[in-house]
Amino acid sequence: MAEVTQAQEGSPNPLPEPPAVPETSPPPASVGNDEGQLSTEPAEFRLEALPVLPDVETGDLSLSDNLYQEPGQFQVGVLQDYETSRNAGVAIIESPTGELAYTVQVQQRANDRPLVDDELVQIAIDRLQRGEGFRLGSTRAVDTGVMIVNWTGTLGATPLSGRVFLRQAGSEVLMLVVSATGEEAEKLDAVVALVSNTLQPDSGV
């Protein structure tokens, strides 16, 4: 039996909440527990692994044995030494310095019609544009239904850089939102390369 612990509430550093994440999509009505958990048990339903940014050097970053799970919504890997907390209902996974962090959003859709690249980018824009100083950067198609979007923003007077990895899974779009300040921005692609294939829909069962 894998050990499961609750994520810590609150975060002393405001950086980890990127402009994209004012709230999460509501879980299905059948889910009774919407609190996130750390677990070593993988999701039962796994999306096919993709070569996301295969040429990117990951340096000193590596995945831990832990997975962060929100029942009925998603499951995602946790980087080694990163801490998991919740801020305004949003799960935040951040580096020890608080200068690099990522979150996950789930966009529910009315049907499972495959989305074209521009539709996926628009979903990212709709989530990010409420953030302070948001500007859309370049976009990259990884595969059918899979996109990476570059963005910049500000947190007060502090410049932010980020990536959004989007992947359609049936009637849901999973979004991995990564943000960084200063020199940590150099690690954004490495985070996407490591974490993207751990992002899975969760059945809540």
mmCIF file of C-alpha atoms in Angstrom:
data_model
loop_
_atom_site.group_PDB
_atom_site.id
_atom_site.type_symbol
_atom_site.label_atom_id
_atom_site.label_comp_id
_atom_site.label_asym_id
_atom_site.label_seq_id
_atom_site.Cartn_x
_atom_site.Cartn_y
_atom_site.Cartn_z
ATOM 1 C CA MET A 1 0.000 0.000 0.000
ATOM 2 C CA ALA A 2 1.526 3.309 -1.049
ATOM 3 C CA GLU A 3 1.823 6.031 1.532
ATOM 4 C CA VAL A 4 -0.504 8.950 0.820
ATOM 5 C CA THR A 5 -0.276 12.364 2.449
ATOM 6 C CA GLN A 6 -2.326 15.530 2.093
ATOM 7 C CA ALA A 7 -0.776 18.526 0.385
ATOM 8 C CA GLN A 8 0.128 21.397 2.674
ATOM 9 C CA GLU A 9 -2.234 24.360 2.797
ATOM 10 C CA GLY A 10 -1.015 27.819 1.838
ATOM 11 C CA SER A 11 2.280 29.044 0.432
ATOM 12 C CA PRO A 12 4.559 31.699 1.920
ATOM 13 C CA ASN A 13 5.867 32.674 -1.507
ATOM 14 C CA PRO A 14 3.364 34.198 -3.971
ATOM 15 C CA LEU A 15 5.449 33.300 -7.042
ATOM 16 C CA PRO A 16 4.122 29.792 -7.708
ATOM 17 C CA GLU A 17 0.670 30.990 -8.779
ATOM 18 C CA PRO A 18 1.121 31.869 -12.462
ATOM 19 C CA PRO A 19 -1.223 34.353 -14.148
ATOM 20 C CA ALA A 20 -3.031 31.387 -15.697
ATOM 21 C CA VAL A 21 -4.528 29.854 -12.614
ATOM 22 C CA PRO A 22 -7.160 31.887 -10.773
ATOM 23 C CA GLU A 23 -9.235 28.741 -10.269
ATOM 24 C CA THR A 24 -9.516 25.108 -11.307
ATOM 25 C CA SER A 25 -12.295 23.489 -13.278
ATOM 26 C CA PRO A 26 -14.870 21.897 -10.920
ATOM 27 C CA PRO A 27 -14.537 18.127 -10.462
ATOM 28 C CA PRO A 28 -17.333 15.827 -11.617
ATOM 29 C CA ALA A 29 -20.325 15.713 -9.268
ATOM 30 C CA SER A 30 -19.645 12.069 -8.399
ATOM 31 C CA VAL A 31 -16.325 12.931 -6.782
ATOM 32 C CA GLY A 32 -16.673 13.458 -3.060
ATOM 33 C CA ASN A 33 -13.047 14.304 -2.219
ATOM 34 C CA ASP A 34 -11.473 17.200 -4.141
ATOM 35 C CA GLU A 35 -8.427 17.541 -1.872
ATOM 36 C CA GLY A 36 -5.130 16.732 -3.559
ATOM 37 C CA GLN A 37 -2.918 13.919 -2.366
ATOM 38 C CA LEU A 38 0.649 12.731 -2.802
ATOM 39 C CA SER A 39 0.932 9.093 -3.803
ATOM 40 C CA THR A 40 3.328 6.647 -5.413
ATOM 41 C CA GLU A 41 0.475 4.832 -7.198
ATOM 42 C CA PRO A 42 0.284 5.695 -10.933
ATOM 43 C CA ALA A 43 -2.995 6.593 -12.629
ATOM 44 C CA GLU A 44 -4.931 3.596 -13.915
ATOM 45 C CA PHE A 45 -5.511 5.265 -17.304
ATOM 46 C CA ARG A 46 -2.233 6.352 -18.879
ATOM 47 C CA LEU A 47 -1.866 8.449 -22.001
ATOM 48 C CA GLU A 48 0.718 7.353 -24.529
ATOM 49 C CA ALA A 49 4.169 8.775 -23.803
ATOM 50 C CA LEU A 50 5.343 11.370 -26.308
ATOM 51 C CA PRO A 51 8.848 12.667 -27.109
ATOM 52 C CA VAL A 52 8.229 16.138 -25.660
ATOM 53 C CA LEU A 53 11.332 18.348 -26.126
ATOM 54 C CA PRO A 54 13.630 15.281 -26.359
ATOM 55 C CA ASP A 55 16.750 17.382 -27.028
ATOM 56 C CA VAL A 56 16.387 19.521 -23.886
ATOM 57 C CA GLU A 57 19.020 18.984 -21.193
ATOM 58 C CA THR A 58 17.331 18.476 -17.809
ATOM 59 C CA GLY A 59 20.485 19.248 -15.796
ATOM 60 C CA ASP A 60 20.000 18.780 -12.060
ATOM 61 C CA LEU A 61 16.231 18.299 -12.348
ATOM 62 C CA SER A 62 14.746 14.835 -11.862
ATOM 63 C CA LEU A 63 11.416 13.266 -10.995
ATOM 64 C CA SER A 64 10.770 11.953 -7.488
ATOM 65 C CA ASP A 65 8.769 8.809 -6.728
ATOM 66 C CA ASN A 66 5.771 10.936 -5.758
ATOM 67 C CA LEU A 67 2.742 11.737 -7.883
ATOM 68 C CA TYR A 68 0.289 14.517 -7.036
ATOM 69 C CA GLN A 69 -3.332 13.497 -7.544
ATOM 70 C CA GLU A 70 -6.623 15.359 -7.538
ATOM 71 C CA PRO A 71 -9.303 12.640 -7.670
ATOM 72 C CA GLY A 72 -11.496 12.865 -10.745
ATOM 73 C CA GLN A 73 -9.281 15.477 -12.386
ATOM 74 C CA PHE A 74 -5.581 14.722 -12.892
ATOM 75 C CA GLN A 75 -2.365 13.144 -11.689
ATOM 76 C CA VAL A 76 1.103 14.637 -12.246
ATOM 77 C CA GLY A 77 4.677 13.852 -11.265
ATOM 78 C CA VAL A 78 6.521 15.815 -8.583
ATOM 79 C CA LEU A 79 10.109 16.897 -9.204
ATOM 80 C CA GLN A 80 12.752 15.885 -6.671
ATOM 81 C CA ASP A 81 12.842 18.199 -3.604
ATOM 82 C CA TYR A 82 9.843 20.207 -4.845
ATOM 83 C CA GLU A 83 7.106 21.022 -2.324
ATOM 84 C CA THR A 84 3.370 20.691 -2.900
ATOM 85 C CA SER A 85 0.858 23.140 -1.437
ATOM 86 C CA ARG A 86 -2.510 24.703 -2.216
ATOM 87 C CA ASN A 87 -3.237 28.388 -2.724
ATOM 88 C CA ALA A 88 -6.818 29.568 -3.289
ATOM 89 C CA GLY A 89 -7.823 26.005 -4.171
ATOM 90 C CA VAL A 90 -5.020 25.564 -6.711
ATOM 91 C CA ALA A 91 -2.343 22.892 -6.313
ATOM 92 C CA ILE A 92 1.155 24.406 -6.586
ATOM 93 C CA ILE A 93 4.349 22.396 -6.925
ATOM 94 C CA GLU A 94 7.373 24.628 -6.360
ATOM 95 C CA SER A 95 11.144 24.501 -6.118
ATOM 96 C CA PRO A 96 12.856 24.931 -2.724
ATOM 97 C CA THR A 97 13.704 28.551 -3.610
ATOM 98 C CA GLY A 98 10.177 29.350 -4.828
ATOM 99 C CA GLU A 99 11.550 30.705 -8.112
ATOM 100 C CA LEU A 100 10.230 27.879 -10.309
ATOM 101 C CA ALA A 101 6.819 26.275 -10.014
ATOM 102 C CA TYR A 102 4.101 24.457 -11.903
ATOM 103 C CA THR A 103 0.379 23.841 -11.613
ATOM 104 C CA VAL A 104 -2.191 21.814 -13.529
ATOM 105 C CA GLN A 105 -5.547 22.933 -14.914
ATOM 106 C CA VAL A 106 -8.255 20.766 -16.464
ATOM 107 C CA GLN A 107 -10.576 22.267 -19.074
ATOM 108 C CA GLN A 108 -13.832 20.336 -19.371
ATOM 109 C CA ARG A 109 -15.475 20.265 -22.817
ATOM 110 C CA ALA A 110 -18.962 19.338 -23.988
ATOM 111 C CA ASN A 111 -17.686 16.655 -26.381
ATOM 112 C CA ASP A 112 -14.520 14.853 -27.441
ATOM 113 C CA ARG A 113 -14.154 16.515 -30.866
ATOM 114 C CA PRO A 114 -10.420 16.740 -31.641
ATOM 115 C CA LEU A 115 -9.218 20.332 -31.319
ATOM 116 C CA VAL A 116 -6.951 21.995 -33.866
ATOM 117 C CA ASP A 117 -3.794 23.801 -32.771
ATOM 118 C CA ASP A 118 -5.336 27.287 -32.671
ATOM 119 C CA GLU A 119 -8.181 26.060 -30.459
ATOM 120 C CA LEU A 120 -5.712 24.628 -27.960
ATOM 121 C CA VAL A 121 -3.724 27.875 -27.960
ATOM 122 C CA GLN A 122 -6.936 29.835 -27.364
ATOM 123 C CA ILE A 123 -7.679 27.723 -24.296
ATOM 124 C CA ALA A 124 -4.269 28.703 -22.909
ATOM 125 C CA ILE A 125 -4.893 32.371 -23.713
ATOM 126 C CA ASP A 126 -8.306 32.318 -22.026
ATOM 127 C CA ARG A 127 -6.740 30.959 -18.838
ATOM 128 C CA LEU A 128 -3.638 33.156 -18.856
ATOM 129 C CA GLN A 129 -4.886 36.523 -20.028
ATOM 130 C CA ARG A 130 -6.448 37.412 -16.688
ATOM 131 C CA GLY A 131 -2.946 37.460 -15.236
ATOM 132 C CA GLU A 132 -0.935 40.612 -14.704
ATOM 133 C CA GLY A 133 1.013 41.737 -17.779
ATOM 134 C CA PHE A 134 0.265 38.581 -19.758
ATOM 135 C CA ARG A 135 1.740 38.374 -23.251
ATOM 136 C CA LEU A 136 1.533 35.406 -25.586
ATOM 137 C CA GLY A 137 4.825 34.120 -26.979
ATOM 138 C CA SER A 138 5.632 31.459 -29.551
ATOM 139 C CA THR A 139 3.698 28.198 -29.879
ATOM 140 C CA ARG A 140 4.855 24.703 -30.828
ATOM 141 C CA ALA A 141 2.800 21.733 -32.021
ATOM 142 C CA VAL A 142 4.169 18.508 -30.493
ATOM 143 C CA ASP A 143 1.601 16.071 -31.872
ATOM 144 C CA THR A 144 -2.084 15.961 -32.728
ATOM 145 C CA GLY A 145 -3.901 17.540 -29.794
ATOM 146 C CA VAL A 146 -0.642 18.470 -28.041
ATOM 147 C CA MET A 147 0.801 22.014 -27.888
ATOM 148 C CA ILE A 148 3.408 24.025 -25.995
ATOM 149 C CA VAL A 149 2.726 27.745 -25.527
ATOM 150 C CA ASN A 150 5.348 30.256 -24.353
ATOM 151 C CA TRP A 151 4.186 33.252 -22.299
ATOM 152 C CA THR A 152 5.439 36.125 -20.176
ATOM 153 C CA GLY A 153 3.842 38.144 -17.404
ATOM 154 C CA THR A 154 4.614 40.043 -14.217
ATOM 155 C CA LEU A 155 4.126 39.516 -10.503
ATOM 156 C CA GLY A 156 4.129 43.053 -9.172
ATOM 157 C CA ALA A 157 7.435 44.420 -10.458
ATOM 158 C CA THR A 158 8.906 40.943 -11.010
ATOM 159 C CA PRO A 159 8.993 39.602 -14.590
ATOM 160 C CA LEU A 160 7.667 36.075 -15.090
ATOM 161 C CA SER A 161 8.374 33.632 -17.898
ATOM 162 C CA GLY A 162 6.424 30.480 -18.521
ATOM 163 C CA ARG A 163 5.245 27.579 -20.601
ATOM 164 C CA VAL A 164 1.878 25.883 -20.993
ATOM 165 C CA PHE A 165 1.827 22.260 -22.107
ATOM 166 C CA LEU A 166 -1.647 21.330 -23.391
ATOM 167 C CA ARG A 167 -2.868 17.838 -24.208
ATOM 168 C CA GLN A 168 -6.367 16.842 -25.194
ATOM 169 C CA ALA A 169 -7.649 13.653 -23.574
ATOM 170 C CA GLY A 170 -11.118 12.957 -24.901
ATOM 171 C CA SER A 171 -13.494 15.634 -23.637
ATOM 172 C CA GLU A 172 -10.838 17.204 -21.395
ATOM 173 C CA VAL A 173 -7.797 19.357 -22.057
ATOM 174 C CA LEU A 174 -4.987 18.931 -19.521
ATOM 175 C CA MET A 175 -2.780 21.987 -18.995
ATOM 176 C CA LEU A 176 0.596 21.975 -17.294
ATOM 177 C CA VAL A 177 1.388 25.630 -16.467
ATOM 178 C CA VAL A 178 5.018 26.370 -15.556
ATOM 179 C CA SER A 179 6.333 29.740 -14.334
ATOM 180 C CA ALA A 180 9.737 31.067 -13.288
ATOM 181 C CA THR A 181 11.587 34.231 -12.345
ATOM 182 C CA GLY A 182 15.136 35.312 -13.140
ATOM 183 C CA GLU A 183 17.672 32.720 -14.207
ATOM 184 C CA GLU A 184 15.315 29.860 -13.329
ATOM 185 C CA ALA A 185 13.530 30.618 -16.624
ATOM 186 C CA GLU A 186 16.315 28.624 -18.272
ATOM 187 C CA LYS A 187 14.790 25.473 -16.726
ATOM 188 C CA LEU A 188 11.246 25.932 -18.085
ATOM 189 C CA ASP A 189 11.683 23.563 -21.026
ATOM 190 C CA ALA A 190 13.413 21.011 -18.782
ATOM 191 C CA VAL A 191 10.401 20.995 -16.452
ATOM 192 C CA VAL A 192 8.049 20.464 -19.395
ATOM 193 C CA ALA A 193 10.248 17.684 -20.781
ATOM 194 C CA LEU A 194 10.301 15.827 -17.454
ATOM 195 C CA VAL A 195 6.786 16.410 -16.152
ATOM 196 C CA SER A 196 4.613 16.402 -19.284
ATOM 197 C CA ASN A 197 4.449 12.625 -19.705
ATOM 198 C CA THR A 198 3.461 12.157 -16.061
ATOM 199 C CA LEU A 199 0.348 14.299 -16.605
ATOM 200 C CA GLN A 200 -2.654 12.000 -16.725
ATOM 201 C CA PRO A 201 -6.429 12.278 -16.367
ATOM 202 C CA ASP A 202 -7.688 10.695 -13.148
ATOM 203 C CA SER A 203 -10.866 8.633 -13.013
ATOM 204 C CA GLY A 204 -11.410 9.222 -9.309
ATOM 205 C CA VAL A 205 -12.039 5.505 -8.797
#
